[in-house]
Amino acid sequence: MKLSIVDVSPVLPGQSRHQTFNNTIELAQHAERLGYSRIWVAEHHGAASIAGRAPEVLIPVIAANTSTIKVGSGSILLNHYSPFKVAEVFCTLNELFPGRIDLGAGRATTGPVTDFALQQERNKQVHNNSDQQIAELVAWLDNSFPSDHPFAKAPIATLETRPDLHLLGSSPWSAMAASELGLRYVFAGFINQQGAVQNIHHYRTNFKPAQGHAGVQKPEAILAVHVVCADTEEEAARLLAPVHVMYRNLTQGRIDAMMLSAADAINELGAVPVIEKYINGSGIPPKFIAGTFASVKQQLIALTNDLDLEELIIQDLVIDHKARLHSYELLSGLIGEL
């Protein structure tokens, strides 16, 4: 089994955002030593508890402090940016670190205020055409605009190899777009648990081989899941308590709320959260997969088999940095399984 990591750079209680980014670098180095395939950094805006907002800035720092692990975005929010500029930035990163850069692209709302602030033409009603944007990004990476297209006059001069493009999503649109364009596909199972089976199935059954460099010739499906591994079930549940509070705060619009310690989170919740288990054969990942290595291993292997996955990418928001590193050390026992 291939295992990878997507890091949102959670701001831990009592730590600065500067230390948060140092933690991300340390996690990347740790993951490389353990044999993880890739580490991605996320793009979030406006949340006080999350420092990861500029993947294009963090990626070269992480790549410069590691040697072999692939580094990328999970994801760049393409609906807010020029596909041309995104292609230029990631081709430049790949020129700096050839063969090690992943371009994970997706779309998402970041809230009405930040959505508005990210736009260039605020005096107009800008309609984001997602199909057009992802197709344009592919065309820039492939230099495949028709000869009569104005953009054909400005090809991107870059290496023969390109950053590996992945389309990330949690909706039917992403599955349809990835299959139509022959792209690698990452389904956000920690966001939309119920949609995992249908969307990954649609991607596989409707997949068309890519025509150029940006895509692939056969389906490559990755599932992103939230996983916490610890020495005991009780410890795993305790580590999840701050995450439950954070998600509750976000659903209530409290983006200024900071992460709590485990003890404070349990006090606010009124109890240690109950760990939900994966139901074999369902293909529906729990929102959080947690427990001892033996328990988590059984669940992840079953989930991988049920969805016929090429890879799993793990998200976590553990607020104890040492416990976080230990979680990934335990999970690395799955690398090479299956």
Short mmCIF file of C-alpha atoms in Angstrom, two decimals:
data_model
loop_
_atom_site.label_atom_id
_atom_site.label_comp_id
_atom_site.label_asym_id
_atom_site.label_seq_id
_atom_site.Cartn_x
_atom_site.Cartn_y
_atom_site.Cartn_z
CA MET A 1 0.00 0.00 0.00
CA LYS A 2 1.19 3.50 -0.82
CA LEU A 3 0.67 5.99 1.99
CA SER A 4 0.96 9.76 1.76
CA ILE A 5 0.21 12.77 3.97
CA VAL A 6 -1.67 16.04 3.51
CA ASP A 7 -0.80 18.62 6.15
CA VAL A 8 -2.92 21.67 6.93
CA SER A 9 -0.32 23.02 9.40
CA PRO A 10 -2.50 23.15 12.55
CA VAL A 11 -1.50 25.87 15.01
CA LEU A 12 -0.95 24.02 18.27
CA PRO A 13 -1.95 25.45 21.67
CA GLY A 14 0.81 27.69 23.00
CA GLN A 15 2.82 27.64 19.77
CA SER A 16 3.45 30.36 17.19
CA ARG A 17 2.70 30.08 13.50
CA HIS A 18 6.47 30.15 12.93
CA GLN A 19 6.82 26.97 15.00
CA THR A 20 3.84 25.50 13.15
CA PHE A 21 5.75 25.65 9.88
CA ASN A 22 8.83 24.17 11.54
CA ASN A 23 6.58 21.30 12.65
CA THR A 24 5.47 20.82 9.04
CA ILE A 25 9.09 20.60 7.87
CA GLU A 26 9.90 18.13 10.63
CA LEU A 27 6.85 16.04 9.69
CA ALA A 28 8.01 15.96 6.06
CA GLN A 29 11.48 14.79 7.05
CA HIS A 30 9.94 12.18 9.37
CA ALA A 31 7.62 10.96 6.59
CA GLU A 32 10.52 10.68 4.15
CA ARG A 33 12.53 8.53 6.56
CA LEU A 34 9.49 6.29 7.13
CA GLY A 35 8.87 5.72 3.41
CA TYR A 36 5.73 7.78 2.73
CA SER A 37 5.21 8.50 -0.97
CA ARG A 38 4.34 12.20 -0.79
CA ILE A 39 3.48 15.07 1.50
CA TRP A 40 1.07 17.77 0.41
CA VAL A 41 0.27 21.09 2.04
CA ALA A 42 -3.19 22.60 2.00
CA GLU A 43 -4.69 25.96 1.13
CA HIS A 44 -7.04 27.32 3.81
CA HIS A 45 -8.01 30.94 4.33
CA GLY A 46 -9.17 32.89 7.35
CA ALA A 47 -8.94 30.12 9.98
CA ALA A 48 -6.90 31.10 13.03
CA SER A 49 -6.25 27.46 13.93
CA ILE A 50 -4.68 26.57 10.56
CA ALA A 51 -1.50 28.16 9.19
CA GLY A 52 -1.45 26.47 5.78
CA ARG A 53 -2.69 29.04 3.28
CA ALA A 54 0.05 29.30 0.62
CA PRO A 55 1.14 25.88 -0.72
CA GLU A 56 3.29 27.48 -3.40
CA VAL A 57 5.39 29.09 -0.64
CA LEU A 58 5.68 26.02 1.60
CA ILE A 59 6.40 23.48 -1.15
CA PRO A 60 9.91 24.70 -2.07
CA VAL A 61 10.87 25.05 1.59
CA ILE A 62 9.81 21.47 2.31
CA ALA A 63 11.44 20.15 -0.87
CA ALA A 64 14.69 21.92 0.00
CA ASN A 65 14.69 20.30 3.44
CA THR A 66 14.04 16.77 2.11
CA SER A 67 15.62 14.67 -0.62
CA THR A 68 13.30 12.11 -2.15
CA ILE A 69 9.69 12.46 -0.99
CA LYS A 70 7.29 14.06 -3.46
CA VAL A 71 5.94 17.44 -2.34
CA GLY A 72 2.77 19.12 -3.54
CA SER A 73 -0.47 21.00 -2.96
CA GLY A 74 -3.56 19.49 -1.48
CA SER A 75 -4.92 21.58 -3.03
CA ILE A 76 -4.51 24.81 -4.97
CA LEU A 77 -8.00 26.33 -5.23
CA LEU A 78 -8.12 26.79 -8.99
CA ASN A 79 -11.41 28.67 -8.90
CA HIS A 80 -9.56 31.66 -7.42
CA TYR A 81 -6.55 31.83 -9.72
CA SER A 82 -5.35 32.02 -13.29
CA PRO A 83 -4.64 28.52 -14.65
CA PHE A 84 -1.72 30.03 -16.59
CA LYS A 85 -0.10 31.38 -13.42
CA VAL A 86 -0.69 28.12 -11.54
CA ALA A 87 0.96 26.18 -14.38
CA GLU A 88 3.91 28.58 -14.42
CA VAL A 89 4.42 28.39 -10.66
CA PHE A 90 4.34 24.59 -10.53
CA CYS A 91 6.48 24.15 -13.61
CA THR A 92 9.01 26.45 -11.94
CA LEU A 93 8.87 24.33 -8.78
CA ASN A 94 9.44 21.22 -10.90
CA GLU A 95 12.43 22.91 -12.53
CA LEU A 96 13.86 23.49 -9.07
CA PHE A 97 13.06 19.95 -7.86
CA PRO A 98 12.69 17.79 -10.98
CA GLY A 99 10.33 14.85 -10.62
CA ARG A 100 9.36 15.67 -7.04
CA ILE A 101 6.49 18.15 -7.47
CA ASP A 102 2.77 17.33 -7.38
CA LEU A 103 0.17 19.83 -8.51
CA GLY A 104 -3.00 18.99 -6.61
CA ALA A 105 -5.79 21.22 -7.94
CA GLY A 106 -9.34 21.58 -6.74
CA ARG A 107 -12.08 24.09 -6.10
CA ALA A 108 -13.69 25.24 -2.88
CA THR A 109 -15.43 28.09 -1.21
CA THR A 110 -13.39 29.64 1.58
CA GLY A 111 -16.28 31.70 2.95
CA PRO A 112 -18.01 34.78 1.51
CA VAL A 113 -15.42 37.30 2.75
CA THR A 114 -12.28 35.47 1.68
CA ASP A 115 -13.88 34.31 -1.58
CA PHE A 116 -14.53 37.98 -2.37
CA ALA A 117 -11.05 39.07 -1.24
CA LEU A 118 -9.36 36.49 -3.49
CA GLN A 119 -11.11 37.71 -6.62
CA GLN A 120 -9.49 40.08 -9.11
CA GLU A 121 -12.61 41.68 -10.59
CA ARG A 122 -14.66 42.60 -7.56
CA ASN A 123 -16.85 45.04 -9.46
CA LYS A 124 -18.18 42.26 -11.68
CA GLN A 125 -20.21 39.15 -11.15
CA VAL A 126 -17.48 36.63 -11.88
CA HIS A 127 -18.74 33.16 -12.72
CA ASN A 128 -16.11 30.48 -12.21
CA ASN A 129 -16.36 27.86 -14.93
CA SER A 130 -14.65 24.87 -13.34
CA ASP A 131 -14.67 22.76 -16.51
CA GLN A 132 -12.97 25.53 -18.44
CA GLN A 133 -10.41 26.19 -15.71
CA ILE A 134 -9.22 22.59 -15.32
CA ALA A 135 -9.19 22.05 -19.10
CA GLU A 136 -7.13 25.23 -19.49
CA LEU A 137 -4.69 24.13 -16.79
CA VAL A 138 -4.21 20.81 -18.61
CA ALA A 139 -3.68 22.65 -21.90
CA TRP A 140 -1.03 24.91 -20.38
CA LEU A 141 0.83 21.94 -18.91
CA ASP A 142 0.61 20.07 -22.23
CA ASN A 143 1.11 23.14 -24.44
CA SER A 144 -1.84 21.71 -26.35
CA PHE A 145 -3.98 24.73 -27.25
CA PRO A 146 -5.21 24.57 -30.88
CA SER A 147 -2.96 26.50 -33.26
CA ASP A 148 -5.65 29.15 -33.81
CA HIS A 149 -6.15 29.72 -30.06
CA PRO A 150 -4.58 32.98 -28.76
CA PHE A 151 -2.92 31.09 -25.89
CA ALA A 152 -1.02 28.90 -28.38
CA LYS A 153 1.23 31.90 -28.99
CA ALA A 154 2.57 31.78 -25.41
CA PRO A 155 3.63 28.19 -24.64
CA ILE A 156 5.20 27.44 -21.28
CA ALA A 157 8.89 26.69 -21.75
CA THR A 158 9.80 24.11 -19.13
CA LEU A 159 11.34 20.69 -18.56
CA GLU A 160 10.31 17.68 -20.61
CA THR A 161 8.78 16.29 -17.41
CA ARG A 162 5.89 18.13 -15.79
CA PRO A 163 4.60 18.34 -12.22
CA ASP A 164 2.19 15.45 -11.64
CA LEU A 165 -1.34 16.83 -11.85
CA HIS A 166 -4.00 15.44 -9.51
CA LEU A 167 -7.62 16.61 -9.43
CA LEU A 168 -8.96 16.74 -5.87
CA GLY A 169 -12.59 16.87 -4.93
CA SER A 170 -15.54 15.62 -2.91
CA SER A 171 -18.34 16.06 -5.45
CA PRO A 172 -19.55 14.34 -8.63
CA TRP A 173 -18.06 17.17 -10.69
CA SER A 174 -14.50 16.26 -9.74
CA ALA A 175 -15.04 12.58 -10.59
CA MET A 176 -16.52 13.51 -13.97
CA ALA A 177 -13.77 16.00 -14.81
CA ALA A 178 -10.96 13.66 -13.76
CA SER A 179 -12.36 10.78 -15.82
CA GLU A 180 -13.04 12.94 -18.88
CA LEU A 181 -9.52 14.44 -18.92
CA GLY A 182 -7.69 11.29 -17.86
CA LEU A 183 -6.31 12.78 -14.63
CA ARG A 184 -5.16 11.26 -11.35
CA TYR A 185 -8.07 11.59 -8.90
CA VAL A 186 -8.11 12.19 -5.15
CA PHE A 187 -11.46 11.91 -3.38
CA ALA A 188 -11.80 13.75 -0.07
CA GLY A 189 -13.35 11.03 2.03
CA PHE A 190 -12.91 13.03 5.22
CA ILE A 191 -15.33 15.61 3.75
CA ASN A 192 -17.91 13.46 1.96
CA GLN A 193 -17.94 9.95 3.40
CA GLN A 194 -21.17 8.87 1.69
CA GLY A 195 -19.93 9.87 -1.77
CA ALA A 196 -16.75 7.78 -1.84
CA VAL A 197 -18.19 4.66 -3.54
CA GLN A 198 -20.25 6.44 -6.18
CA ASN A 199 -17.62 9.00 -7.19
CA ILE A 200 -14.64 6.64 -7.31
CA HIS A 201 -16.75 4.12 -9.27
CA HIS A 202 -17.79 6.83 -11.74
CA TYR A 203 -14.18 7.87 -12.18
CA ARG A 204 -13.03 4.32 -12.94
CA THR A 205 -15.88 3.30 -15.24
CA ASN A 206 -15.83 6.52 -17.29
CA PHE A 207 -12.05 7.05 -17.42
CA LYS A 208 -10.57 8.15 -20.76
CA PRO A 209 -6.78 7.95 -21.25
CA ALA A 210 -5.12 11.37 -21.32
CA GLN A 211 -3.96 12.85 -24.60
CA GLY A 212 -0.88 14.61 -23.20
CA HIS A 213 1.70 14.89 -20.41
CA ALA A 214 -0.65 16.15 -17.69
CA GLY A 215 -2.75 13.01 -17.32
CA VAL A 216 -2.34 9.24 -17.16
CA GLN A 217 -3.25 6.26 -19.33
CA LYS A 218 -5.18 4.32 -16.71
CA PRO A 219 -7.15 5.33 -13.60
CA GLU A 220 -5.22 6.29 -10.49
CA ALA A 221 -7.58 6.75 -7.53
CA ILE A 222 -6.48 7.98 -4.12
CA LEU A 223 -8.73 8.32 -1.09
CA ALA A 224 -8.01 11.04 1.47
CA VAL A 225 -9.01 10.03 5.00
CA HIS A 226 -8.58 11.45 8.50
CA VAL A 227 -6.54 8.96 10.56
CA VAL A 228 -5.11 8.99 14.09
CA CYS A 229 -3.09 6.06 15.39
CA ALA A 230 -1.93 5.61 19.00
CA ASP A 231 -0.76 2.92 21.40
CA THR A 232 -4.25 2.53 22.87
CA GLU A 233 -7.82 3.15 21.72
CA GLU A 234 -8.29 5.51 24.66
CA GLU A 235 -5.30 7.64 23.64
CA ALA A 236 -6.49 7.81 20.02
CA ALA A 237 -9.92 8.99 21.16
CA ARG A 238 -8.34 11.60 23.44
CA LEU A 239 -6.22 12.94 20.55
CA LEU A 240 -9.38 13.32 18.45
CA ALA A 241 -11.21 15.49 21.00
CA PRO A 242 -9.68 18.84 19.86
CA VAL A 243 -10.52 17.95 16.25
CA HIS A 244 -14.18 17.39 17.12
CA VAL A 245 -14.29 20.81 18.77
CA MET A 246 -12.53 22.45 15.81
CA TYR A 247 -15.03 21.03 13.30
CA ARG A 248 -17.91 22.13 15.53
CA ASN A 249 -16.47 25.64 15.67
CA LEU A 250 -16.11 25.77 11.89
CA THR A 251 -19.72 24.67 11.32
CA GLN A 252 -20.78 27.48 13.65
CA GLY A 253 -18.72 30.02 11.68
CA ARG A 254 -16.16 30.45 14.47
CA ILE A 255 -13.10 30.62 12.23
CA ASP A 256 -11.23 32.70 14.82
CA ALA A 257 -11.30 29.89 17.41
CA MET A 258 -7.97 28.29 18.26
CA MET A 259 -7.26 24.59 18.78
CA LEU A 260 -7.80 23.40 22.36
CA SER A 261 -5.68 21.04 24.39
CA ALA A 262 -7.05 17.50 24.66
CA ALA A 263 -8.11 18.06 28.27
CA ASP A 264 -9.94 21.32 27.47
CA ALA A 265 -11.59 19.79 24.41
CA ILE A 266 -12.86 16.79 26.40
CA ASN A 267 -14.20 19.18 29.02
CA GLU A 268 -16.02 21.20 26.34
CA LEU A 269 -17.43 18.08 24.69
CA GLY A 270 -18.45 16.62 28.03
CA ALA A 271 -16.81 13.25 27.27
CA VAL A 272 -14.10 11.56 25.25
CA PRO A 273 -15.43 11.15 21.69
CA VAL A 274 -16.60 7.71 20.60
CA ILE A 275 -14.50 6.15 17.82
CA GLU A 276 -16.55 5.06 14.81
CA LYS A 277 -15.38 1.90 13.04
CA TYR A 278 -15.34 1.16 9.32
CA ILE A 279 -18.03 -1.29 8.22
CA ASN A 280 -16.40 -3.87 5.96
CA GLY A 281 -17.85 -3.94 2.46
CA SER A 282 -19.51 -0.53 2.72
CA GLY A 283 -16.84 1.60 1.04
CA ILE A 284 -17.95 4.44 3.33
CA PRO A 285 -15.02 5.68 5.42
CA PRO A 286 -15.78 7.00 8.90
CA LYS A 287 -15.19 10.74 9.28
CA PHE A 288 -12.29 9.80 11.59
CA ILE A 289 -10.46 6.47 11.53
CA ALA A 290 -8.69 6.06 14.85
CA GLY A 291 -7.32 3.48 17.24
CA THR A 292 -4.36 1.20 17.73
CA PHE A 293 -2.24 0.15 14.77
CA ALA A 294 -3.90 -3.27 14.63
CA SER A 295 -7.38 -1.72 14.52
CA VAL A 296 -6.49 1.01 12.04
CA LYS A 297 -4.59 -1.44 9.81
CA GLN A 298 -7.58 -3.75 9.56
CA GLN A 299 -9.89 -0.86 8.67
CA LEU A 300 -7.60 0.75 6.10
CA ILE A 301 -6.81 -2.50 4.33
CA ALA A 302 -10.52 -3.35 4.15
CA LEU A 303 -11.35 0.12 2.86
CA THR A 304 -8.56 -0.03 0.26
CA ASN A 305 -9.77 -3.43 -0.98
CA ASP A 306 -13.42 -2.38 -1.06
CA LEU A 307 -12.69 0.73 -3.14
CA ASP A 308 -9.83 -0.81 -5.20
CA LEU A 309 -7.51 2.08 -4.36
CA GLU A 310 -3.97 2.75 -5.57
CA GLU A 311 -3.10 4.88 -2.56
CA LEU A 312 -4.31 6.44 0.68
CA ILE A 313 -3.48 9.98 1.71
CA ILE A 314 -3.77 10.74 5.41
CA GLN A 315 -4.93 13.95 7.05
CA ASP A 316 -4.77 14.57 10.77
CA LEU A 317 -5.08 17.48 13.17
CA VAL A 318 -3.35 16.03 16.23
CA ILE A 319 -2.36 18.92 18.49
CA ASP A 320 0.42 17.05 20.32
CA HIS A 321 3.36 17.18 17.89
CA LYS A 322 5.18 14.17 19.37
CA ALA A 323 1.97 12.15 19.34
CA ARG A 324 1.46 13.19 15.75
CA LEU A 325 4.89 11.97 14.70
CA HIS A 326 4.25 8.74 16.60
CA SER A 327 0.93 8.27 14.80
CA TYR A 328 2.68 8.39 11.42
CA GLU A 329 5.44 6.11 12.69
CA LEU A 330 2.84 3.52 13.64
CA LEU A 331 0.95 3.94 10.36
CA SER A 332 4.13 3.44 8.34
CA GLY A 333 3.79 -0.25 9.19
CA LEU A 334 1.15 -0.33 6.44
CA ILE A 335 3.55 0.83 3.71
CA GLY A 336 4.12 -2.02 1.30
CA GLU A 337 1.13 -4.03 2.55
CA LEU A 338 -1.20 -5.50 -0.08
#
